[in-house]
Amino acid sequence: MNFTFEFPVDEDDAKDVKNYYEEKGTKRIDGILAKKRDQWVNIPIHVAICGNSGTGKSSFINVIRGVKPEDRNGAVLNTGQTTIEPIPYPHPAKHYLKFWDLPQLNSRAFTKDLYLKNINVNRYDYFLIFGKEEFTEDDFWIAEQLLGLNKIVYFVLTHADITVSGALEHATKSKRDPRQIQIKALTAMRDRALKGIKSAKIKTNYVYLITTSDVRKFDFPKLAERMIADLTERKWEAMALTLNIHAHGVIQQKRRALQKRVWIIALLSGLADHVSHIYGLSFRVDLEPVIAEVQEYRRQFGLDDASIWKTARSLDTTVESLKRASAFKTNYSQLADGGLLNQYKTLSVYDVATGINSSFSPILGGLISGGGNASGKTSGPCFGSTYYVLNRLLDMMETDALRLIDYVKYMMSEV
Ligand SMILES: Nc1nc2c(ncn2[C@@H]2O[C@H](COP(=O)(O)OP(=O)(O)OP(=O)(O)O)[C@@H](O)[C@H]2O)c(=O)[nH]1
Ligand SMILES: [Mg+2]
């Protein structure tokens, strides 16, 4: 199997870990490694949501966080623009990510001369301007100001589901291909919006058409992908690992973010005081951090039992038939123990582990160059083996996740 180790190691992080090791040995080094793994957590990301009343802002703020209006911290719908100041809605599990519901232009203290100051324009990483069917002069005014300040702005049209169902109603009468009808209706919706944007002399070449009732539909996945890709470094990592949207582009970025930290887990699996002999392996290893990481892969890729069950239910099918139809490469029921161990036992692991170790040794030095890890002080062949096993699992699980997405799309007859 061929792998591209796109992000083998962050050199600064590696230097920190190596320096620590050289000074203090392995004592408490697992804490340092866990810190390096999780350093994207708690980096604040602020997303601004603008637009007129009734355009679906609150609905979006809920659905992208996986929250219902009636949940604690859910945004109430149809409030008729009572927002009198920017209101933050944190992600329920990841509080560093906040979506801000901004007051409408010209409401109360949010007149044109005070708008940018009163929304605290420099707080946000980017701005989403919401419209229903079309955008208004106020939207264009806001966009112009923001683009003038070099801010990132996305135009989002909600209610694409209504556009499509309206067009499909016609289709049954005239017996034309429903797929073509859908594409045509969405293209017309987009073109109309882009024409308005262009005539307001705003430079943008894309409008995201979404429905706030399903993050898998229309351009929602594309929007999510952009919201990740337009951030850099730690924020990028945080967004990639926080947004729970199953779409090709999002899964691929999740994979890259997870791949970046494989070296850390590989070190953890060999350095901790918990390494032990396992029957059939020639080196000592601590499987616990590896198992935990693999479970995280499953959650991130929507392949854990709860996610699969939810997906099956949304398609009105059973978990078994969903798994069969998606032809998964990974046997998830065994991954927690024996299955993972078998990954280590395959012959190819031994073939590549030494090679991986030697390519990492200029950066990680003594941390991995030790012998059989008899003292538990260096990770030895364990590093290369875990590194390989995790990369292979990432590869397989990414494939499974992409297949699942394709199957769901097919079942939803998405265009
Ligand atoms: N069919 C459909 N209905 C939507 C969509 N988005 C929002 N709605 C409905 O539109 C209405 C207004 O949605 P909200 O999310 O409250 O809109 P808002 O922009 O927050 O409105 P204000 O808070 O009043 O400014 C609600 O009844 C939503 O259920 C969508 O994409 N499709
Ligand atoms: Mg609202």
Coordinates of N, CA and C and ligand atoms in Angstrom, one line a residue, residues 51-60 76-83 101 104 130 132 158-162 210-213, ligand 1:
G51 N -27.7 39.4 7.9 CA -28.8 39.2 7.0 C -30.1 39.7 7.5
N52 N -31.1 39.8 6.7 CA -32.4 40.3 7.1 C -33.2 39.3 7.9
S53 N -34.3 39.7 8.4 CA -35.2 38.9 9.3 C -35.8 37.8 8.4
G54 N -35.9 36.6 9.0 CA -36.6 35.5 8.3 C -35.8 34.8 7.2
T55 N -34.5 35.1 7.1 CA -33.6 34.5 6.1 C -33.0 33.1 6.6
G56 N -33.3 32.8 7.8 CA -32.8 31.5 8.2 C -31.5 31.5 9.0
K57 N -31.2 32.7 9.6 CA -29.9 32.8 10.3 C -30.0 31.9 11.6
S58 N -31.0 32.0 12.3 CA -31.1 31.2 13.6 C -31.1 29.7 13.3
S59 N -31.9 29.4 12.2 CA -31.9 27.9 11.8 C -30.6 27.4 11.4
F60 N -29.8 28.2 10.7 CA -28.4 27.8 10.3 C -27.5 27.7 11.6
V76 N -33.7 30.6 19.0 CA -35.2 30.6 18.7 C -35.4 31.1 17.3
L77 N -36.4 30.4 16.6 CA -36.7 30.8 15.2 C -37.8 31.9 15.2
N78 N -37.9 32.5 14.1 CA -39.0 33.5 13.8 C -39.1 34.5 14.9
T79 N -38.0 35.1 15.3 CA -38.1 36.1 16.4 C -38.5 37.5 15.8
G80 N -38.4 37.6 14.5 CA -38.7 38.9 13.9 C -37.7 39.9 14.2
Q81 N -36.4 39.5 14.1 CA -35.3 40.4 14.3 C -35.4 41.2 15.6
T82 N -35.4 40.5 16.7 CA -35.4 41.2 18.0 C -33.9 41.3 18.5
T83 N -33.0 40.8 17.7 CA -31.6 40.9 18.1 C -31.2 42.3 18.3
D101 N -25.0 35.9 16.0 CA -26.2 36.4 15.3 C -26.2 37.9 15.4
Q104 N -29.9 43.3 12.6 CA -30.1 43.8 11.2 C -29.6 45.2 11.0
F130 N -26.8 36.2 4.9 CA -27.9 35.3 4.5 C -29.0 36.0 3.8
K132 N -32.9 35.2 1.5 CA -33.9 34.2 1.1 C -34.3 34.5 -0.3
T158 N -30.7 30.6 1.6 CA -31.4 29.5 2.2 C -32.7 29.2 1.4
H159 N -33.5 28.2 1.8 CA -34.7 27.8 1.2 C -34.5 27.2 -0.2
A160 N -33.3 26.7 -0.5 CA -33.1 26.0 -1.8 C -34.1 24.8 -1.9
D161 N -34.5 24.2 -0.8 CA -35.5 23.1 -0.8 C -36.8 23.6 -1.4
I162 N -37.2 24.8 -1.1 CA -38.5 25.3 -1.6 C -38.4 25.5 -3.1
I210 N -28.4 26.7 0.1 CA -28.6 25.6 1.2 C -30.0 25.5 1.6
T211 N -30.3 24.4 2.3 CA -31.5 24.3 3.1 C -31.0 24.2 4.6
T212 N -31.6 24.9 5.5 CA -31.2 24.7 6.9 C -31.8 23.5 7.5
S213 N -32.5 22.7 6.7 CA -33.0 21.5 7.3 C -32.1 20.3 7.1
Ligands
LIG1 N1 -38.1 25.5 3.9 C1 -37.2 26.2 4.5 N2 -37.5 26.9 5.6 C2 -36.5 27.6 6.3 C3 -35.1 27.5 5.9 N3 -34.4 28.2 6.7 C4 -35.3 28.7 7.6 N4 -36.5 28.4 7.4 C5 -37.7 28.8 8.1 O1 -37.8 30.2 8.0 C6 -38.3 30.8 9.2 C7 -37.3 31.8 9.6 O2 -36.1 31.2 10.0 P1 -35.2 31.8 11.2 O3 -34.1 30.9 11.3 O4 -35.9 32.2 12.4 O5 -34.7 33.1 10.4 P2 -33.9 34.4 11.1 O6 -33.0 34.9 10.0 O7 -33.2 33.9 12.3 O8 -35.0 35.4 11.4 P3 -35.0 36.5 12.6 O9 -34.4 36.0 13.8 O10 -36.5 36.7 12.7 O11 -34.3 37.6 12.0 C8 -38.5 29.6 10.1 O12 -39.8 29.2 10.1 C9 -37.6 28.5 9.6 O13 -38.1 27.2 9.9 C10 -34.8 26.7 4.7 O14 -33.7 26.6 4.3 N5 -35.9 26.1 4.1

